[in-house]
PDB file of C-alpha atoms in Angstrom:
ATOM      1  CA  ASP N   9     119.658 107.883  67.979  1.00  0.00           C
ATOM      2  CA  ILE N  10     120.367 106.312  71.494  1.00  0.00           C
ATOM      3  CA  GLN N  11     121.970 103.119  70.872  1.00  0.00           C
ATOM      4  CA  MET N  12     120.573 100.368  73.506  1.00  0.00           C
ATOM      5  CA  THR N  13     122.897  97.134  74.036  1.00  0.00           C
ATOM      6  CA  GLN N  14     121.853  94.305  75.338  1.00  0.00           C
ATOM      7  CA  SER N  15     123.793  91.223  76.895  1.00  0.00           C
ATOM      8  CA  PRO N  16     123.661  88.679  76.621  1.00  0.00           C
ATOM      9  CA  SER N  17     121.830  87.598  73.024  1.00  0.00           C
ATOM     10  CA  SER N  18     120.512  84.320  74.567  1.00  0.00           C
ATOM     11  CA  LEU N  19     121.128  82.232  78.012  1.00  0.00           C
ATOM     12  CA  SER N  20     119.894  78.812  78.774  1.00  0.00           C
ATOM     13  CA  ALA N  21     118.996  78.597  82.279  1.00  0.00           C
ATOM     14  CA  SER N  22     116.921  76.018  84.899  1.00  0.00           C
ATOM     15  CA  VAL N  23     113.669  76.305  86.593  1.00  0.00           C
ATOM     16  CA  GLY N  24     114.710  78.271  89.927  1.00  0.00           C
ATOM     17  CA  ASP N  25     117.746  79.724  88.462  1.00  0.00           C
ATOM     18  CA  ARG N  26     118.776  83.391  89.147  1.00  0.00           C
ATOM     19  CA  VAL N  27     118.636  85.071  86.038  1.00  0.00           C
ATOM     20  CA  THR N  28     120.071  89.083  85.167  1.00  0.00           C
ATOM     21  CA  ILE N  29     119.756  90.362  81.876  1.00  0.00           C
ATOM     22  CA  THR N  30     121.393  93.846  81.150  1.00  0.00           C
ATOM     23  CA  CYS N  31     120.999  96.768  78.390  1.00  0.00           C
ATOM     24  CA  ARG N  32     123.255  99.531  77.967  1.00  0.00           C
ATOM     25  CA  ALA N  33     122.301 102.620  76.808  1.00  0.00           C
ATOM     26  CA  SER N  34     124.876 105.010  74.393  1.00  0.00           C
ATOM     27  CA  GLN N  35     123.880 108.230  76.287  1.00  0.00           C
ATOM     28  CA  GLY N  36     122.018 108.776  79.916  1.00  0.00           C
ATOM     29  CA  ILE N  37     118.596 108.222  79.458  1.00  0.00           C
ATOM     30  CA  ARG N  38     117.815 109.034  83.406  1.00  0.00           C
ATOM     31  CA  ASN N  39     115.238 106.147  84.451  1.00  0.00           C
ATOM     32  CA  ASP N  40     113.059 106.090  80.866  1.00  0.00           C
ATOM     33  CA  LEU N  41     113.500 102.521  80.402  1.00  0.00           C
ATOM     34  CA  GLY N  42     111.036  99.515  80.009  1.00  0.00           C
ATOM     35  CA  TRP N  43     111.481  95.804  80.002  1.00  0.00           C
ATOM     36  CA  TYR N  44     109.059  93.232  77.523  1.00  0.00           C
ATOM     37  CA  GLN N  45     108.646  89.691  77.525  1.00  0.00           C
ATOM     38  CA  GLN N  46     107.337  88.536  74.115  1.00  0.00           C
ATOM     39  CA  LYS N  47     106.730  84.644  73.573  1.00  0.00           C
ATOM     40  CA  PRO N  48     106.303  83.320  70.300  1.00  0.00           C
ATOM     41  CA  GLY N  49     103.919  84.680  68.166  1.00  0.00           C
ATOM     42  CA  LYS N  50     102.527  86.828  70.554  1.00  0.00           C
ATOM     43  CA  ALA N  51     102.408  90.273  71.136  1.00  0.00           C
ATOM     44  CA  PRO N  52     104.970  91.722  73.832  1.00  0.00           C
ATOM     45  CA  LYS N  53     104.404  92.168  77.242  1.00  0.00           C
ATOM     46  CA  ARG N  54     105.444  95.095  79.685  1.00  0.00           C
ATOM     47  CA  LEU N  55     106.620  93.840  82.981  1.00  0.00           C
ATOM     48  CA  ILE N  56     108.981  97.173  83.838  1.00  0.00           C
ATOM     49  CA  TYR N  57     108.720 100.746  83.490  1.00  0.00           C
ATOM     50  CA  ALA N  58     110.687 103.687  84.810  1.00  0.00           C
ATOM     51  CA  ALA N  59     113.495 101.060  85.017  1.00  0.00           C
ATOM     52  CA  SER N  60     112.395  99.905  88.333  1.00  0.00           C
ATOM     53  CA  SER N  61     108.385  99.925  88.665  1.00  0.00           C
ATOM     54  CA  LEU N  62     106.617  96.449  88.328  1.00  0.00           C
ATOM     55  CA  GLN N  63     103.712  96.530  86.118  1.00  0.00           C
ATOM     56  CA  SER N  64     100.130  95.464  87.725  1.00  0.00           C
ATOM     57  CA  GLY N  65      99.833  91.903  87.727  1.00  0.00           C
ATOM     58  CA  VAL N  66     103.662  90.757  86.810  1.00  0.00           C
ATOM     59  CA  PRO N  67     104.852  88.100  89.108  1.00  0.00           C
ATOM     60  CA  SER N  68     106.897  89.624  91.873  1.00  0.00           C
ATOM     61  CA  ARG N  69     110.120  87.507  90.782  1.00  0.00           C
ATOM     62  CA  PHE N  70     110.385  90.148  88.197  1.00  0.00           C
ATOM     63  CA  SER N  71     112.587  93.440  89.197  1.00  0.00           C
ATOM     64  CA  GLY N  72     114.086  96.025  87.422  1.00  0.00           C
ATOM     65  CA  SER N  73     117.217  98.354  88.057  1.00  0.00           C
ATOM     66  CA  GLY N  74     119.153 101.189  86.905  1.00  0.00           C
ATOM     67  CA  SER N  75     119.760 104.720  85.689  1.00  0.00           C
ATOM     68  CA  GLY N  76     121.493 106.496  83.506  1.00  0.00           C
ATOM     69  CA  THR N  77     123.509 104.309  81.254  1.00  0.00           C
ATOM     70  CA  GLU N  78     122.844 100.738  82.713  1.00  0.00           C
ATOM     71  CA  PHE N  79     120.322  98.533  83.623  1.00  0.00           C
ATOM     72  CA  THR N  80     119.271  95.435  84.545  1.00  0.00           C
ATOM     73  CA  LEU N  81     116.372  93.047  84.861  1.00  0.00           C
ATOM     74  CA  THR N  82     116.507  90.075  87.119  1.00  0.00           C
ATOM     75  CA  ILE N  83     114.254  87.059  87.650  1.00  0.00           C
ATOM     76  CA  SER N  84     114.589  86.048  90.653  1.00  0.00           C
ATOM     77  CA  SER N  85     113.794  82.005  90.703  1.00  0.00           C
ATOM     78  CA  LEU N  86     113.058  81.481  86.988  1.00  0.00           C
ATOM     79  CA  GLN N  87     109.377  79.489  86.439  1.00  0.00           C
ATOM     80  CA  PRO N  88     108.624  77.473  83.386  1.00  0.00           C
ATOM     81  CA  GLU N  89     106.289  80.267  81.317  1.00  0.00           C
ATOM     82  CA  ASP N  90     109.316  82.881  81.812  1.00  0.00           C
ATOM     83  CA  PHE N  91     110.859  80.933  78.974  1.00  0.00           C
ATOM     84  CA  ALA N  92     110.685  83.868  76.380  1.00  0.00           C
ATOM     85  CA  THR N  93     112.477  86.690  74.690  1.00  0.00           C
ATOM     86  CA  TYR N  94     112.924  89.801  76.959  1.00  0.00           C
ATOM     87  CA  TYR N  95     113.436  93.321  75.560  1.00  0.00           C
ATOM     88  CA  CYS N  96     114.475  96.766  76.867  1.00  0.00           C
ATOM     89  CA  LEU N  97     113.105  99.911  75.532  1.00  0.00           C
ATOM     90  CA  GLN N  98     114.593 103.494  75.893  1.00  0.00           C
ATOM     91  CA  GLN N  99     111.619 106.080  75.795  1.00  0.00           C
ATOM     92  CA  ASN N 100     113.991 109.218  77.160  1.00  0.00           C
ATOM     93  CA  SER N 101     114.679 110.685  73.529  1.00  0.00           C
ATOM     94  CA  PHE N 102     112.759 109.923  69.932  1.00  0.00           C
ATOM     95  CA  PRO N 103     113.099 107.379  68.480  1.00  0.00           C
ATOM     96  CA  PRO N 104     112.611 105.301  71.091  1.00  0.00           C
ATOM     97  CA  THR N 105     115.088 102.290  70.446  1.00  0.00           C
ATOM     98  CA  PHE N 106     114.696  98.461  71.351  1.00  0.00           C
ATOM     99  CA  GLY N 107     117.386  96.299  72.568  1.00  0.00           C
ATOM    100  CA  GLN N 108     118.225  93.500  70.114  1.00  0.00           C
ATOM    101  CA  GLY N 109     116.353  90.972  72.643  1.00  0.00           C
ATOM    102  CA  THR N 110     117.439  88.369  75.245  1.00  0.00           C
ATOM    103  CA  LYS N 111     116.528  84.365  74.469  1.00  0.00           C
ATOM    104  CA  VAL N 112     115.934  82.941  77.767  1.00  0.00           C
ATOM    105  CA  GLU N 113     115.972  78.815  76.780  1.00  0.00           C
ATOM    106  CA  ILE N 114     115.853  76.062  78.943  1.00  0.00           C
ATOM    107  CA  LYS N 115     118.927  74.382  79.803  1.00  0.00           C
TER     108      LYS N 115
ATOM    109  CA  GLU Z   9      89.308  95.432  79.592  1.00  0.00           C
ATOM    110  CA  VAL Z  10      92.014  97.048  77.048  1.00  0.00           C
ATOM    111  CA  GLN Z  11      91.772  95.931  73.735  1.00  0.00           C
ATOM    112  CA  LEU Z  12      93.402  96.865  70.475  1.00  0.00           C
ATOM    113  CA  VAL Z  13      92.978  95.337  67.383  1.00  0.00           C
ATOM    114  CA  GLU Z  14      95.000  95.999  64.249  1.00  0.00           C
ATOM    115  CA  SER Z  15      93.547  94.874  60.498  1.00  0.00           C
ATOM    116  CA  GLY Z  16      94.720  95.423  57.085  1.00  0.00           C
ATOM    117  CA  GLY Z  17      97.570  93.169  56.797  1.00  0.00           C
ATOM    118  CA  GLY Z  18      98.161  91.252  53.732  1.00  0.00           C
ATOM    119  CA  LEU Z  19     100.338  90.934  50.375  1.00  0.00           C
ATOM    120  CA  VAL Z  20     101.777  93.484  48.754  1.00  0.00           C
ATOM    121  CA  LYS Z  21     103.832  94.035  45.834  1.00  0.00           C
ATOM    122  CA  PRO Z  22     107.168  96.348  45.861  1.00  0.00           C
ATOM    123  CA  GLY Z  23     106.138  99.615  45.193  1.00  0.00           C
ATOM    124  CA  GLY Z  24     102.283  99.035  46.802  1.00  0.00           C
ATOM    125  CA  SER Z  25     100.167 100.658  49.449  1.00  0.00           C
ATOM    126  CA  LEU Z  26      98.442  99.564  52.503  1.00  0.00           C
ATOM    127  CA  ARG Z  27      96.286 100.851  55.024  1.00  0.00           C
ATOM    128  CA  LEU Z  28      96.648  99.518  58.383  1.00  0.00           C
ATOM    129  CA  SER Z  29      93.968 100.051  61.470  1.00  0.00           C
ATOM    130  CA  CYS Z  30      93.964  99.826  65.189  1.00  0.00           C
ATOM    131  CA  ALA Z  31      90.527 100.008  66.891  1.00  0.00           C
ATOM    132  CA  GLY Z  32      91.120 100.445  71.100  1.00  0.00           C
ATOM    133  CA  SER Z  33      88.519 100.301  73.405  1.00  0.00           C
ATOM    134  CA  GLY Z  34      88.735  99.902  77.149  1.00  0.00           C
ATOM    135  CA  PHE Z  35      90.468 103.417  77.463  1.00  0.00           C
ATOM    136  CA  THR Z  36      90.075 106.887  76.565  1.00  0.00           C
ATOM    137  CA  PHE Z  37      91.499 106.437  73.023  1.00  0.00           C
ATOM    138  CA  SER Z  38      92.054 110.281  72.743  1.00  0.00           C
ATOM    139  CA  ASN Z  39      93.863 111.134  75.720  1.00  0.00           C
ATOM    140  CA  VAL Z  40      96.718 108.314  74.605  1.00  0.00           C
ATOM    141  CA  TRP Z  41      99.683 108.729  72.394  1.00  0.00           C
ATOM    142  CA  MET Z  42      99.683 106.181  69.979  1.00  0.00           C
ATOM    143  CA  SER Z  43     102.651 104.132  68.249  1.00  0.00           C
ATOM    144  CA  TRP Z  44     103.126 101.723  65.238  1.00  0.00           C
ATOM    145  CA  VAL Z  45     106.264  99.156  66.462  1.00  0.00           C
ATOM    146  CA  ARG Z  46     107.165  96.274  63.847  1.00  0.00           C
ATOM    147  CA  GLN Z  47     109.058  93.301  63.866  1.00  0.00           C
ATOM    148  CA  ALA Z  48     110.271  91.293  60.787  1.00  0.00           C
ATOM    149  CA  PRO Z  49     110.297  87.392  60.847  1.00  0.00           C
ATOM    150  CA  GLY Z  50     112.759  86.109  63.328  1.00  0.00           C
ATOM    151  CA  LYS Z  51     114.090  89.864  64.296  1.00  0.00           C
ATOM    152  CA  GLY Z  52     113.720  92.216  67.218  1.00  0.00           C
ATOM    153  CA  LEU Z  53     111.125  95.075  67.989  1.00  0.00           C
ATOM    154  CA  GLU Z  54     111.660  98.099  65.966  1.00  0.00           C
ATOM    155  CA  TRP Z  55     109.695 101.460  66.533  1.00  0.00           C
ATOM    156  CA  VAL Z  56     107.969 102.762  63.440  1.00  0.00           C
ATOM    157  CA  GLY Z  57     106.296 105.863  64.354  1.00  0.00           C
ATOM    158  CA  ARG Z  58     104.241 107.439  66.654  1.00  0.00           C
ATOM    159  CA  ILE Z  59     101.084 110.187  67.020  1.00  0.00           C
ATOM    160  CA  LYS Z  60     100.444 112.630  69.920  1.00  0.00           C
ATOM    161  CA  SER Z  61      96.911 113.119  71.466  1.00  0.00           C
ATOM    162  CA  LYS Z  62      95.159 115.808  70.303  1.00  0.00           C
ATOM    163  CA  SER Z  63      95.529 117.861  73.124  1.00  0.00           C
ATOM    164  CA  ASP Z  64      99.320 117.499  72.702  1.00  0.00           C
ATOM    165  CA  GLY Z  65      98.993 118.689  69.144  1.00  0.00           C
ATOM    166  CA  GLU Z  66      98.565 115.129  67.204  1.00  0.00           C
ATOM    167  CA  THR Z  67     101.840 115.542  65.766  1.00  0.00           C
ATOM    168  CA  ALA Z  68     103.410 112.348  64.370  1.00  0.00           C
ATOM    169  CA  ASP Z  69     107.143 111.735  64.158  1.00  0.00           C
ATOM    170  CA  TYR Z  70     108.633 108.607  62.257  1.00  0.00           C
ATOM    171  CA  THR Z  71     111.623 106.558  62.118  1.00  0.00           C
ATOM    172  CA  ALA Z  72     114.320 107.167  59.380  1.00  0.00           C
ATOM    173  CA  PRO Z  73     113.456 103.932  57.587  1.00  0.00           C
ATOM    174  CA  VAL Z  74     109.895 104.842  57.047  1.00  0.00           C
ATOM    175  CA  ASN Z  75     109.925 108.690  56.805  1.00  0.00           C
ATOM    176  CA  GLY Z  76     108.063 110.290  53.917  1.00  0.00           C
ATOM    177  CA  ARG Z  77     106.294 106.955  52.964  1.00  0.00           C
ATOM    178  CA  PHE Z  78     104.669 106.091  55.840  1.00  0.00           C
ATOM    179  CA  THR Z  79     101.621 108.327  57.521  1.00  0.00           C
ATOM    180  CA  ILE Z  80      99.928 107.923  60.929  1.00  0.00           C
ATOM    181  CA  SER Z  81      96.648 109.370  61.842  1.00  0.00           C
ATOM    182  CA  ARG Z  82      93.923 109.260  64.460  1.00  0.00           C
ATOM    183  CA  ASP Z  83      90.224 109.385  64.116  1.00  0.00           C
ATOM    184  CA  ASP Z  84      89.492 109.736  68.218  1.00  0.00           C
ATOM    185  CA  SER Z  85      85.256 109.687  67.022  1.00  0.00           C
ATOM    186  CA  LYS Z  86      86.016 105.898  65.836  1.00  0.00           C
ATOM    187  CA  ASN Z  87      88.979 105.328  68.583  1.00  0.00           C
ATOM    188  CA  THR Z  88      91.028 104.078  65.687  1.00  0.00           C
ATOM    189  CA  LEU Z  89      94.832 104.636  64.765  1.00  0.00           C
ATOM    190  CA  TYR Z  90      96.092 103.824  61.432  1.00  0.00           C
ATOM    191  CA  LEU Z  91      99.161 103.727  59.162  1.00  0.00           C
ATOM    192  CA  GLN Z  92      99.127 104.741  55.656  1.00  0.00           C
ATOM    193  CA  MET Z  93     101.883 102.907  54.098  1.00  0.00           C
ATOM    194  CA  ASN Z  94     102.785 103.862  50.624  1.00  0.00           C
ATOM    195  CA  SER Z  95     106.322 103.359  48.748  1.00  0.00           C
ATOM    196  CA  LEU Z  96     106.291  99.511  50.348  1.00  0.00           C
ATOM    197  CA  LYS Z  97     109.916  97.826  50.048  1.00  0.00           C
ATOM    198  CA  THR Z  98     110.725  94.361  50.971  1.00  0.00           C
ATOM    199  CA  GLU Z  99     112.328  95.032  54.095  1.00  0.00           C
ATOM    200  CA  ASP Z 100     109.028  96.426  54.990  1.00  0.00           C
ATOM    201  CA  THR Z 101     107.623  92.972  55.845  1.00  0.00           C
ATOM    202  CA  ALA Z 102     107.043  92.689  59.655  1.00  0.00           C
ATOM    203  CA  VAL Z 103     104.465  91.610  61.947  1.00  0.00           C
ATOM    204  CA  TYR Z 104     103.044  95.387  62.708  1.00  0.00           C
ATOM    205  CA  TYR Z 105     101.558  96.030  66.197  1.00  0.00           C
ATOM    206  CA  CYS Z 106      99.818  99.291  67.508  1.00  0.00           C
ATOM    207  CA  THR Z 107     100.603  99.942  70.943  1.00  0.00           C
ATOM    208  CA  THR Z 108     100.038 102.653  74.090  1.00  0.00           C
ATOM    209  CA  ILE Z 109     103.553 101.517  75.172  1.00  0.00           C
ATOM    210  CA  LYS Z 110     101.976  99.769  78.140  1.00  0.00           C
ATOM    211  CA  TYR Z 111      99.309  97.588  75.736  1.00  0.00           C
ATOM    212  CA  TRP Z 112      99.652  95.955  72.760  1.00  0.00           C
ATOM    213  CA  GLY Z 113      97.552  94.636  69.872  1.00  0.00           C
ATOM    214  CA  GLN Z 114      98.305  90.882  68.732  1.00  0.00           C
ATOM    215  CA  GLY Z 115      99.490  92.269  65.808  1.00  0.00           C
ATOM    216  CA  THR Z 116      99.100  91.837  61.447  1.00  0.00           C
ATOM    217  CA  LEU Z 117     101.416  90.944  58.921  1.00  0.00           C
ATOM    218  CA  VAL Z 118     102.133  92.824  56.358  1.00  0.00           C
ATOM    219  CA  THR Z 119     104.420  90.906  53.275  1.00  0.00           C
ATOM    220  CA  VAL Z 120     105.922  93.136  50.779  1.00  0.00           C
ATOM    221  CA  SER Z 121     107.079  90.741  47.660  1.00  0.00           C
ATOM    222  CA  SER Z 122     106.525  90.395  43.891  1.00  0.00           C
TER     223      SER Z 122
END
């Protein structure tokens, strides 16, 4: 199975901060990566697909980049509603595998 | 509006069985590969398995921890996805989500405990 190593596992940030989360794949996955946001008690919501494509309806402060083994999710200016846990997901090969998650908390 | 609605969760004893359902609407269910993902309490997301569309062979694939115990099926005439879970273990306790990858249901809780 492809291992997805996500970092950091948690971070504290203030409203307006720029936040970057990284996922590293154990082998190349082209751009077959998505980013998801999950709030407590809710289902995940896809933010980014194909590494850098913004899901319709998702604010433009979210962006994704990377290819191969290194990927990043960036929130350009953190908003109160962005405090949540974020996961990456690779779909290059079966089984699809998630990163372990990054919890974004209020500083 | 796309909707995925899971049902069938509950409390079951170790070694028992349970069948989850997921009703889809707002999209052409028969064209879509469907998956199950679970999340143990306080833990991250884990892929369970997926089933391809009929046009792609309607085959199902599973992750190692559930292979041989869980079976995914679909009834396109009812726009419904199923997850048959047998020989349940305490470590199968989780919220189970059905998903198209883009869209997700609200989840149903399965608790395996004596």
